[in-house]
Short mmCIF file of C-alpha atoms in Angstrom, two decimals:
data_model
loop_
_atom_site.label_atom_id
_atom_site.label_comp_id
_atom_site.label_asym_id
_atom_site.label_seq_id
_atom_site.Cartn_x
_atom_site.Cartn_y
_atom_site.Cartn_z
CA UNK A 1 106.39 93.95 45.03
CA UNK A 2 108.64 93.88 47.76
CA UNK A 3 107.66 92.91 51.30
CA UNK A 4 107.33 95.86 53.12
CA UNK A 5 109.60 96.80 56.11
CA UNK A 6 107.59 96.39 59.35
CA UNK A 7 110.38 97.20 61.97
CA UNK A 8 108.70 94.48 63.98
CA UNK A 9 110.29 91.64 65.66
CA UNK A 10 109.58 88.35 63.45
CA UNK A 11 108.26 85.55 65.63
CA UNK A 12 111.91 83.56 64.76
CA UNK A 13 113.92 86.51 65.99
CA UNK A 14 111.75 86.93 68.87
CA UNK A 15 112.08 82.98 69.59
CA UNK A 16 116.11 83.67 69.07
CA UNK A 17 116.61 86.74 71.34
CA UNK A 18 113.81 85.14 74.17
CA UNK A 19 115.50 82.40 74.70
CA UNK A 20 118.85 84.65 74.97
CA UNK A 21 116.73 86.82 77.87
CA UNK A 22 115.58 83.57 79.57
CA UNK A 23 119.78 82.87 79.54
CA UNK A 24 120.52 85.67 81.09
CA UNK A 25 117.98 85.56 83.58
CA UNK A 26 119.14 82.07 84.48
CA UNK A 27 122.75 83.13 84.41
CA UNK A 28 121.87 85.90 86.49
CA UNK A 29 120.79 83.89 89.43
CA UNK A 30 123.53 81.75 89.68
CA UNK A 31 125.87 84.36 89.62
CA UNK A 32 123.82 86.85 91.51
CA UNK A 33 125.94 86.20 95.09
CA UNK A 34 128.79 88.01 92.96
CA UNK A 35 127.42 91.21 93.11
CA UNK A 36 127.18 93.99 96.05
CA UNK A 37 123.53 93.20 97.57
CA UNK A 38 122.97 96.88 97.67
CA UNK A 39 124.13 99.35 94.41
CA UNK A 40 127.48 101.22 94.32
CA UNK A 41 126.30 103.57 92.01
CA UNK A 42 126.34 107.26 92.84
CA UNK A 43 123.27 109.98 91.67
CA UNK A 44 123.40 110.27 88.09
CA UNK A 45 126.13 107.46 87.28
CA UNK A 46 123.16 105.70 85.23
CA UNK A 47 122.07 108.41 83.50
CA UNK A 48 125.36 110.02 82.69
CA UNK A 49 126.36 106.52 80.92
CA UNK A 50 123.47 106.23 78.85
CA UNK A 51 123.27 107.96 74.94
CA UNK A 52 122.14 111.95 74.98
CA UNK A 53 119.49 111.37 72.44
CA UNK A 54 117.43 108.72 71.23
CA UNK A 55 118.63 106.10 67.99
CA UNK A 56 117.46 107.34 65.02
CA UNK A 57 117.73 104.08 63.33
CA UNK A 58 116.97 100.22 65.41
CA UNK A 59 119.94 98.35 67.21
CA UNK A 60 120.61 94.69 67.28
CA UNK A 61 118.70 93.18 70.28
CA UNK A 62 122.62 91.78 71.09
CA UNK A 63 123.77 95.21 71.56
CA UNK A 64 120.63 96.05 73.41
CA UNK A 65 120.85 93.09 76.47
CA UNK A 66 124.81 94.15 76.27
CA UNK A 67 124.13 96.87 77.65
CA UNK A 68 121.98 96.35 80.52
CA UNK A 69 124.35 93.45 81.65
CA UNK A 70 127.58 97.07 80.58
CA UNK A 71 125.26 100.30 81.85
CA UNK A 72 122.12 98.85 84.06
CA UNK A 73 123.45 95.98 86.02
CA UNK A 74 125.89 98.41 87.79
CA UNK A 75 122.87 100.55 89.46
CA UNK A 76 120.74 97.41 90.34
CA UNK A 77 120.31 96.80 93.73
CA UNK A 78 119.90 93.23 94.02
CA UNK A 79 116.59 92.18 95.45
CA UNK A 80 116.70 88.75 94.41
CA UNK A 81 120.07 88.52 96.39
CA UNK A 82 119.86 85.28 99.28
CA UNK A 83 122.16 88.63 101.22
CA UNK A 84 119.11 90.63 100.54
CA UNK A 85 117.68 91.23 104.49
CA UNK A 86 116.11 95.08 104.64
CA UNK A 87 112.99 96.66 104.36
CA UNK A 88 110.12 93.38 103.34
CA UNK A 89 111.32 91.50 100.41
CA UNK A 90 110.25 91.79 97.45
CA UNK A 91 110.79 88.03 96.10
CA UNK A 92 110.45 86.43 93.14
CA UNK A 93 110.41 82.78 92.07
CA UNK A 94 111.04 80.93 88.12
CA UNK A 95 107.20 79.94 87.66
CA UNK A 96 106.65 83.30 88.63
CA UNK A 97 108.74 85.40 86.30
CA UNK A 98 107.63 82.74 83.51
CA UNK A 99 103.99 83.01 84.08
CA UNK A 100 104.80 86.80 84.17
CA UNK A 101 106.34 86.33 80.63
CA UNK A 102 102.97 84.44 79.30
CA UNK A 103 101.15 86.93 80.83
CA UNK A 104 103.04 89.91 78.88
CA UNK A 105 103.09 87.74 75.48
CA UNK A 106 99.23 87.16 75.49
CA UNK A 107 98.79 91.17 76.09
CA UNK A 108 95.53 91.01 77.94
CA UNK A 109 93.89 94.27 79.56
CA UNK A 110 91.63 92.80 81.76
CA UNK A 111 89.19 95.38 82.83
CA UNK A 112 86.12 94.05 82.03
CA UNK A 113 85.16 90.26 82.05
CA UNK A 114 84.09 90.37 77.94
CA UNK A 115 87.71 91.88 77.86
CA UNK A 116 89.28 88.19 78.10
CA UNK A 117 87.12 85.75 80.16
CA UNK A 118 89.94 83.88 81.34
CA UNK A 119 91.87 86.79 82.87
CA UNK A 120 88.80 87.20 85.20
CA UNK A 121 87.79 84.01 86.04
CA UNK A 122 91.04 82.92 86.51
CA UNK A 123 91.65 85.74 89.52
CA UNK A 124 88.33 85.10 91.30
CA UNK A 125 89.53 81.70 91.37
CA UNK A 126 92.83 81.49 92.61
CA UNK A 127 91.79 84.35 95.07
CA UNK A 128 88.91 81.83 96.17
CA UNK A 129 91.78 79.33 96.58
CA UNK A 130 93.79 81.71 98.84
CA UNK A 131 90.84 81.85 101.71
CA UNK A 132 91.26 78.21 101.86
CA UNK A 133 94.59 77.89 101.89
CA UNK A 134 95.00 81.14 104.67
CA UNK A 135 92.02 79.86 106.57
CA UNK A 136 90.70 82.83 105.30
CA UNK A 137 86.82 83.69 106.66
CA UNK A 138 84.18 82.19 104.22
CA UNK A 139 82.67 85.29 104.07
CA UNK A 140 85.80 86.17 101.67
CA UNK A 141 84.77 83.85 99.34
CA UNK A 142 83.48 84.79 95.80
CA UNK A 143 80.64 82.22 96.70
CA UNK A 144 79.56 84.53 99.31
CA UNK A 145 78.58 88.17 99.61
CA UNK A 146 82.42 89.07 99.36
CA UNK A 147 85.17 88.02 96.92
CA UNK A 148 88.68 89.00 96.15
CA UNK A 149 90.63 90.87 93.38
CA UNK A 150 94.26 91.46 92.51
CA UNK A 151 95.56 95.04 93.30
CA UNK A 152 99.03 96.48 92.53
CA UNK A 153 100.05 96.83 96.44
CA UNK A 154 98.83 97.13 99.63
CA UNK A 155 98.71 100.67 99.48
CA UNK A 156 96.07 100.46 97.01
CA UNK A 157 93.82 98.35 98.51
CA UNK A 158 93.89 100.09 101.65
CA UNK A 159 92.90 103.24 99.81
CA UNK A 160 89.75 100.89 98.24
CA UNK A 161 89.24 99.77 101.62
CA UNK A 162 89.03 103.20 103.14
CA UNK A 163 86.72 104.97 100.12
CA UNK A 164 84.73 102.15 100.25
CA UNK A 165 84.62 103.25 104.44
CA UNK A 166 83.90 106.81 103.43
CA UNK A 167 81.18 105.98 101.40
CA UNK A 168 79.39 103.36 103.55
CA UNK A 169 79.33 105.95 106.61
CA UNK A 170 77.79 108.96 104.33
CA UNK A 171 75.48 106.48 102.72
CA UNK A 172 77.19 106.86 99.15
CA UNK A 173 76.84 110.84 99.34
CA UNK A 174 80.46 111.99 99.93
CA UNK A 175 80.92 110.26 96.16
CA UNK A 176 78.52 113.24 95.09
CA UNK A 177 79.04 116.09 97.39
CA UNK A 178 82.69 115.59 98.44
CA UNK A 179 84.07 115.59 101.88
CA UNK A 180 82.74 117.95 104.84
CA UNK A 181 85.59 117.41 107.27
CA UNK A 182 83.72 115.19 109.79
CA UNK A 183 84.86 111.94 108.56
CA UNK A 184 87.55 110.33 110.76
CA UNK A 185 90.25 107.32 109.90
CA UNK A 186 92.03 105.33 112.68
CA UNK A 187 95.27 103.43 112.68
CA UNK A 188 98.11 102.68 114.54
CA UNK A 189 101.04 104.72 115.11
CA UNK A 190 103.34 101.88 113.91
CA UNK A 191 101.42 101.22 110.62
CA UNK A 192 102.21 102.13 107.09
CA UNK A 193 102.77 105.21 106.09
CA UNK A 194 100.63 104.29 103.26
CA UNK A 195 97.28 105.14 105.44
CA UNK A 196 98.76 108.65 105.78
CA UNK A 197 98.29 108.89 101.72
CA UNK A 198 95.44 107.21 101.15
CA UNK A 199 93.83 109.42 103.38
CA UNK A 200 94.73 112.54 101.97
CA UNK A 201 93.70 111.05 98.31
CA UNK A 202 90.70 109.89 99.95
CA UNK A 203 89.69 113.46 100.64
CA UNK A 204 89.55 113.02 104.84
CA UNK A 205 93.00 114.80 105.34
CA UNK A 206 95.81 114.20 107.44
CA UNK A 207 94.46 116.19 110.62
CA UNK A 208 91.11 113.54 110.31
CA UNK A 209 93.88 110.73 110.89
CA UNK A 210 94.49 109.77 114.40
CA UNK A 211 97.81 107.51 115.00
CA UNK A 212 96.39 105.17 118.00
CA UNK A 213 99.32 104.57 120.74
CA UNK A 214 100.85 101.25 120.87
CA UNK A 215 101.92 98.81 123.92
CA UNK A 216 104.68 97.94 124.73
CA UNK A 217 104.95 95.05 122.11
CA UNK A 218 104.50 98.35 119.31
CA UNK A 219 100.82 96.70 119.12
CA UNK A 220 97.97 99.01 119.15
CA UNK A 221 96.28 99.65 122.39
CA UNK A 222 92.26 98.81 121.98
CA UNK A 223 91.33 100.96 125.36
CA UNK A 224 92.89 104.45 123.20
CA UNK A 225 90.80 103.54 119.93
CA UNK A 226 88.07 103.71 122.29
CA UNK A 227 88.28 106.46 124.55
CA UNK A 228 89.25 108.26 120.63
CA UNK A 229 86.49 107.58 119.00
CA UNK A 230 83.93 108.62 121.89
CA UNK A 231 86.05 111.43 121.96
CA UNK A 232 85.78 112.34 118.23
CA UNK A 233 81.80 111.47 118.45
CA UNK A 234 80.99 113.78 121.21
CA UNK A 235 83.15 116.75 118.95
CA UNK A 236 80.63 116.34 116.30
CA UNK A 237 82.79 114.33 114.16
CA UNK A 238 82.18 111.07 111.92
CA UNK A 239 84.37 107.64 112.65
CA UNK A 240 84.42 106.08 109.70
CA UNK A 241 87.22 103.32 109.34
CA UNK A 242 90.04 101.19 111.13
CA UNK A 243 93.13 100.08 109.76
CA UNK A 244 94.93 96.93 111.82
CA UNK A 245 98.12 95.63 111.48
CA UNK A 246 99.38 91.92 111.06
CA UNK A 247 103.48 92.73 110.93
CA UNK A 248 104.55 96.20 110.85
CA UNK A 249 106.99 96.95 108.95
CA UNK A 250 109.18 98.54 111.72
CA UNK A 251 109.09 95.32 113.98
CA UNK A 252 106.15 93.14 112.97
CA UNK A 253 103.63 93.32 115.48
CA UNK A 254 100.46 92.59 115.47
CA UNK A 255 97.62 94.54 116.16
CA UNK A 256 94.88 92.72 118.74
CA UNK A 257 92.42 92.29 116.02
CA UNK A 258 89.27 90.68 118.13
CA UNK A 259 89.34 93.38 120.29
CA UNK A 260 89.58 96.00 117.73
CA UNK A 261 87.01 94.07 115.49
CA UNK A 262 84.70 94.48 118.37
CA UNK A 263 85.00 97.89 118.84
CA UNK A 264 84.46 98.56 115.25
CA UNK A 265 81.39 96.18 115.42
CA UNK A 266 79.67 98.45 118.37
CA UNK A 267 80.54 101.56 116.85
CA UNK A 268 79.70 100.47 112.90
CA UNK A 269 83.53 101.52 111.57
CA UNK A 270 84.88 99.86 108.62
CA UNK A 271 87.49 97.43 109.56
CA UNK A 272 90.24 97.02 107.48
CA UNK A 273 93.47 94.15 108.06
CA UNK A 274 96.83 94.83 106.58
CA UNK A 275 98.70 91.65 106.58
CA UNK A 276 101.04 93.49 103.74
CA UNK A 277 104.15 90.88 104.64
CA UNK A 278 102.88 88.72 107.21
CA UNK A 279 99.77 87.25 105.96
CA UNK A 280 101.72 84.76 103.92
CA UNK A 281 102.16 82.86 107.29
CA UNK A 282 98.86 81.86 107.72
CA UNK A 283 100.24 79.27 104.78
CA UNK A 284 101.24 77.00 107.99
CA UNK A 285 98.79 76.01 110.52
CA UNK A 286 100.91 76.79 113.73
CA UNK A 287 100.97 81.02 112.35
CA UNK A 288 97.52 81.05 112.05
CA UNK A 289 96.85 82.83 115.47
CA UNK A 290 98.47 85.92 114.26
CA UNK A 291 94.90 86.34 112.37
CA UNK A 292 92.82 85.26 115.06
CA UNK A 293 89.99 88.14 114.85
CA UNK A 294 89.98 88.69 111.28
CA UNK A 295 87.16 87.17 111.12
CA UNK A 296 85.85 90.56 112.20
CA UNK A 297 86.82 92.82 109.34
CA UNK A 298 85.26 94.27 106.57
CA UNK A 299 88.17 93.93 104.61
CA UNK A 300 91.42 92.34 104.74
CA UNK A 301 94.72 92.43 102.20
CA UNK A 302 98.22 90.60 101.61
CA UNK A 303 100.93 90.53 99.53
CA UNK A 304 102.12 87.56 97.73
CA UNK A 305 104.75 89.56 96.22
CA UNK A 306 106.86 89.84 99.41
CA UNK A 307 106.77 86.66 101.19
CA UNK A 308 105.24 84.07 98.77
CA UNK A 309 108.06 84.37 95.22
CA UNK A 310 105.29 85.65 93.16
CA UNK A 311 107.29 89.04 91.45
CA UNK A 312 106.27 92.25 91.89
CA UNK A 313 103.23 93.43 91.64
CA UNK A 314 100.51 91.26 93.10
CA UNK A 315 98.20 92.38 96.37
CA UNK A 316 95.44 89.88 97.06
CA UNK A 317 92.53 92.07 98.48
CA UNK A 318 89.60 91.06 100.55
CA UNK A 319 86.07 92.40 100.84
CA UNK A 320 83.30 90.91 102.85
CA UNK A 321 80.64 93.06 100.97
CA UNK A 322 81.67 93.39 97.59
CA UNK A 323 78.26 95.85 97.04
CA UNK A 324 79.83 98.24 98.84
CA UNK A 325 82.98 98.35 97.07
CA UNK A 326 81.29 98.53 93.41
CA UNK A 327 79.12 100.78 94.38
CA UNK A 328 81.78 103.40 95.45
CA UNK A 329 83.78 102.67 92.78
CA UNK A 330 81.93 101.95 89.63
CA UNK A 331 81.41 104.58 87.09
CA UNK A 332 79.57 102.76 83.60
CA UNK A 333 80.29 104.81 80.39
CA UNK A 334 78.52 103.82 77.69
CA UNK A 335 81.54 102.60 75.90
CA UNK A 336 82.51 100.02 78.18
CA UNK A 337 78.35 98.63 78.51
CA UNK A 338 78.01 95.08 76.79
CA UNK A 339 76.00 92.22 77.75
CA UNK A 340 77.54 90.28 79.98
CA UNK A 341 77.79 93.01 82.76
CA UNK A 342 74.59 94.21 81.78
CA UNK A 343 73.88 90.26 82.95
CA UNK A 344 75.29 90.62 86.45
CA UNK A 345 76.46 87.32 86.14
CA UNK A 346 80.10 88.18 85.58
CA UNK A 347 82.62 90.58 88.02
CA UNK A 348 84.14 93.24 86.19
CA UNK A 349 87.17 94.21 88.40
CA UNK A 350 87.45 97.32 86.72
CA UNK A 351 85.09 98.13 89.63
CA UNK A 352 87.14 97.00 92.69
CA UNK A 353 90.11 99.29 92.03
CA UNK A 354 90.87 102.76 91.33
CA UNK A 355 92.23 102.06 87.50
CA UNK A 356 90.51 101.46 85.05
CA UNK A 357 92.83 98.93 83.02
CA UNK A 358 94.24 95.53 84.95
CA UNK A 359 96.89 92.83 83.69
CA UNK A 360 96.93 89.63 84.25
CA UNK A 361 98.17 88.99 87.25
CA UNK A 362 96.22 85.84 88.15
CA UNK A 363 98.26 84.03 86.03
CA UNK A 364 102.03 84.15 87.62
CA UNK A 365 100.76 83.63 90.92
CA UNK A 366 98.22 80.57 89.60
CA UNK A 367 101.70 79.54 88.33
CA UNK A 368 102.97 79.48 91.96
CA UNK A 369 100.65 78.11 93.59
CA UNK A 370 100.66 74.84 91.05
CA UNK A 371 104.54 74.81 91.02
CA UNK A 372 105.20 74.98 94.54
CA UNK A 373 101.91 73.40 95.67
CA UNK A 374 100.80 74.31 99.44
CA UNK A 375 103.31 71.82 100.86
CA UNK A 376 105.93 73.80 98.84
CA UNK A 377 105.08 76.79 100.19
CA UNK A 378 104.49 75.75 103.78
CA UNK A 379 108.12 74.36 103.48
CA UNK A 380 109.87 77.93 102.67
CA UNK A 381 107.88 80.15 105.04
CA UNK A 382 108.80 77.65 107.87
CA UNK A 383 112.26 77.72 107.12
CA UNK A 384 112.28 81.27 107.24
CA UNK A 385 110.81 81.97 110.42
CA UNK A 386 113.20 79.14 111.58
CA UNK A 387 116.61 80.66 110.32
CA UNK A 388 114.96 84.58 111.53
CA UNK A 389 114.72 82.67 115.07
CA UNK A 390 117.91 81.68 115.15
CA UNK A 391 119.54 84.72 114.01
CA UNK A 392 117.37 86.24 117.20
CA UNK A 393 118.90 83.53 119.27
CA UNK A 394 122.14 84.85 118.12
CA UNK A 395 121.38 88.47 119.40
CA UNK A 396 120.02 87.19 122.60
CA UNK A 397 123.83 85.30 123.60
CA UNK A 398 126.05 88.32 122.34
CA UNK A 399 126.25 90.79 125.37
CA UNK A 400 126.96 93.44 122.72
CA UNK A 401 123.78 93.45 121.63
CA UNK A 402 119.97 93.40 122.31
CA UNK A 403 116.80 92.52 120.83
CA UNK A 404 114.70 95.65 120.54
CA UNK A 405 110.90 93.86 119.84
CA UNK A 406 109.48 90.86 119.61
CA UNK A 407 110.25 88.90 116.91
CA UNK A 408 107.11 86.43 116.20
CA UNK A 409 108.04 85.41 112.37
CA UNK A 410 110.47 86.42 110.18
CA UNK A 411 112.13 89.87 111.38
CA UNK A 412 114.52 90.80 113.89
CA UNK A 413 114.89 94.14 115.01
CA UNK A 414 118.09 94.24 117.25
CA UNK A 415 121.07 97.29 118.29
CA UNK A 416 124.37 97.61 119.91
CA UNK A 417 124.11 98.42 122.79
CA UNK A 418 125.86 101.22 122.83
CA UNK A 419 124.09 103.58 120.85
CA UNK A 420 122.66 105.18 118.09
CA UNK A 421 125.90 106.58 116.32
CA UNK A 422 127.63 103.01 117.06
CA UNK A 423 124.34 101.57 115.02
CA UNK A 424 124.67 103.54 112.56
CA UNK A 425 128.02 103.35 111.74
CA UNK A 426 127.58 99.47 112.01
CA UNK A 427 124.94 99.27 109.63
CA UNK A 428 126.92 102.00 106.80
CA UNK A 429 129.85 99.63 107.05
CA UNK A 430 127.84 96.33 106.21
CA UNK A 431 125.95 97.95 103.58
CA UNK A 432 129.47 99.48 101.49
CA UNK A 433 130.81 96.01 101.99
CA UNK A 434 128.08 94.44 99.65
CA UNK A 435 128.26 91.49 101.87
CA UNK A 436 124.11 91.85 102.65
CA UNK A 437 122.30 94.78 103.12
CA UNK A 438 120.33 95.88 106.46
CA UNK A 439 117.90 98.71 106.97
CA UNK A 440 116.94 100.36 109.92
CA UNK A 441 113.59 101.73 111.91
CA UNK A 442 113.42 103.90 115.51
CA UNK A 443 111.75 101.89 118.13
CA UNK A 444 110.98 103.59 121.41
CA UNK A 445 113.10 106.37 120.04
CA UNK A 446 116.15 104.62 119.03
CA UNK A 447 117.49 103.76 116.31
CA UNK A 448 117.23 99.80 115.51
CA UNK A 449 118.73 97.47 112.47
CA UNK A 450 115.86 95.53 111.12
CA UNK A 451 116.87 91.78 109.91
CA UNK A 452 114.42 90.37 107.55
CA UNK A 453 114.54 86.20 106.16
CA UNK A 454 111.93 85.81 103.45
CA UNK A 455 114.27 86.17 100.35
CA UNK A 456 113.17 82.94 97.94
CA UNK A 457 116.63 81.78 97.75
CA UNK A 458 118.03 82.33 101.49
CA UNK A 459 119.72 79.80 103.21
CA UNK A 460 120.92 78.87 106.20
CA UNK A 461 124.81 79.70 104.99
CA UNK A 462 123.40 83.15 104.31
CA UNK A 463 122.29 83.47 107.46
CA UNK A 464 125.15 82.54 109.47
CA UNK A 465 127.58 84.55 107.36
CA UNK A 466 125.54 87.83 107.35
CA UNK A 467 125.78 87.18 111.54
CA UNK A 468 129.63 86.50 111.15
CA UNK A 469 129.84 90.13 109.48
CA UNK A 470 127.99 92.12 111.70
CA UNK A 471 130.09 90.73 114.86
CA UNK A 472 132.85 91.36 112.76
CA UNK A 473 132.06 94.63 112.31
CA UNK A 474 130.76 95.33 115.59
CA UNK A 475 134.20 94.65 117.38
#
């Protein structure tokens, strides 16, 4: 009897065309400083060049990578780029994309701890490893009442943080009855816009939001939260939760997180830290003051995928009462019982997110963390904030131009002086050229270019020539 046709990919081709992807990949690094940081394509170029219907029959996997380097390469927008300098990065790193790779080719769903042992143990691990190396509180610690758990982003855990909020200040009920309207979410004016979602999925509504005033630093002003939350109190209403800032992602300030932990403290309010970008400096001793205070929240996350080359998506998230957490998020059907939860010896992270089903994440970012070692790590987010310096140095001795916040780490948010139109314009020009791509924010009502260094591969020749460019444009 003939062997029967599978369709499948035999281990030997798969060997073949990997090693051709892990080519490309390579090739597409070196050559990566070719291409326009940000895409040329227009709306619908992609789509418009790729087949009307599906095969009917398989294609050579030659024919298949030919055309992402022919139809998809064109509408990329390079990321990865050392010209790359807008929004946060985004970066990525070779241990990363190759324990990223294992991590696809073992398959694991990790949602229970009998799922794969390793995929669990493995997080809680390297998580526990992350409060040391941050200078993290103990009380993060998996050792402790806390722990931490991989999430997607930072918008995710934030949403965690604040259900887990909502549920601690109705004493688990709103889980069972819903929300009545009372409950009330604070957060800066400056931060993520991701708060504004998670509290409309979280049932508390945009009008329960209140966007706290900032200084004059874009930091957020303790003495409002206050005055707010007696305010909301004496209308009847419920404070429930706090979300700080370390780096916003308009200019990077920093929230004043003991005084904000202590005024969470006296009026029992969940507090949650976003260190999205900027929690990756607490690597280096001499950035740990932007977290002084967090030893005061109830919850705290970062982001490894933008500032510390482990690829997209990895959020490290913090809880200092891990009870609270399961409790508002676990849901036990009998399919998923077994004995080793029934145990409570083991963490099953399906119950410290909002998915059911997690991959392995653990495992690029344990890859990074070995490559790179802290001293590897140190070395990169140093040079960073040393180049972004500079490049604010820069701004300071060109009369044309101003700095428009502080700049503490990494960004630099800077205009011409002469306008908003003149900004613009500046910052459309640099972007068609493809020699590096900027994005913008308003600060104080203005609009303001945003200069970001934490790109894996950015040097200081990138630096300098993306500064050449934008006073050659400027003239």
């Amino acid at each position: 009897m003939a062997d029967e046709k599978t369709f499948h990919m035999t281990p030997d081709e798969f060997r073949k065309h990997g090693h051709a992807v892990v080519d490309w990949i390579a090739d597409y690094t070196a050559r990566i400083e070719s291409y326009p940081v940000l895409s040329r394509a227009e709306p619908g170029q992609v789509r418009a060049s790729l087949p009307a219907n599906p095969p009917a029959r398989g294609e050579s996997f030659e024919a298949i990578l030919g055309d992402v380097e022919k139809l998809i390469l064109p509408g990329i927008t390079h990321w990865q780029s050392p010209n790359f300098f807008a929004f946060f990065p985004a970066n990525a790193s070779g241990p990363a994309i190759l324990g990223d790779l294992l991590s696809s080719g073992l398959g694991v769903q990790g949602m229970l701890w009998a799922t794969s042992p390793a995929c669990t143990e493995l997080e809680t691990h390297v998580l526990d490893w992350l409060v040391e190396m941050l200078d993290l509180p103990p009380k993060f610690l998996s050792t402790s009442s806390g722990g931490g758990v991989i999430q997607d982003t930072a918008s995710s855990a934030s949403l965690c943080a604040l259900l887990a909020a909502r549920e601690r200040a109705t004493n688990f009920a709103s889980n069972r009855r819903g929300c009545d309207g009372k409950l009330v979410a604070y957060t800066s004016s400056q931060a993520h816009s991701s708060i504004e979602k998670d509290v409309q999925i979280a049932g508390l509504g945009l009008n329960n939001l209140r966007l706290i005033d900032v200084d004059e630093n874009f930091a957020m002003r303790p003495d409002v939260l206050a005055r707010q939350i007696n305010s909301d109190r004496h209308a009847g209403l419920l404070p429930c939760f706090v979300c700080a800032t370390i780096g916003t992602t308009s200019s990077n300030a920093i929230d004043p997180l003991p005084e904000l932990g202590r005024i969470c403290r006296e009026n029992n309010l969940w507090f949650h830290v976003d260190a999205a970008m900027s929690g990756t400096a607490a690597l280096c001793p001499e950035f740990r003051h932007t977290h002084r205070g967090v030893e005061l929240a109830d919850s705290y996350t970062f982001n490894p995928h933008k500032w510390m080359f482990t690829n997209f998506d990895c959020n490290c998230f913090y809880v200092a009462d891990r009870k609270a957490l399961i409790q508002t998020l676990s849901i036990l059907p009998e399919y998923l019982r077994n004995k080793a939860t029934e145990s409570g010896a083991v963490f099953d992270y399906r119950d410290w997110q909002i998915p059911l089903g997690r991959r392995f994440r653990a495992l690029k970012l344990w890859f990074v963390i070995r490559h790179y070692g802290i001293e590897g790590l140190q070395y990169h987010v140093r040079r960073h904030v040393e180049l972004a310096q500079k490049f604010a140095g820069w701004v300071r001795s060109d009369s044309r131009f101003q700095l428009a916040a502080p700049a503490p780490l990494n960004l630099v948010c800077f205009r011409h002086k002469a306008g908003d139109e003149i900004n613009q314009k500046l910052m459309d020009r640099l972007n068609r050229s493809g020699d590096l791509y900027l994005t913008h924010t308003r600060l104080n009502d203005r609009l303001t270019l945003r200069f970001c260094v934490g790109q894996t591969n950015t040097m200081e020749r990138h630096v300098e020539r993306a500064w050449n460019r934008i006073q050659q444009e400027a003239m």
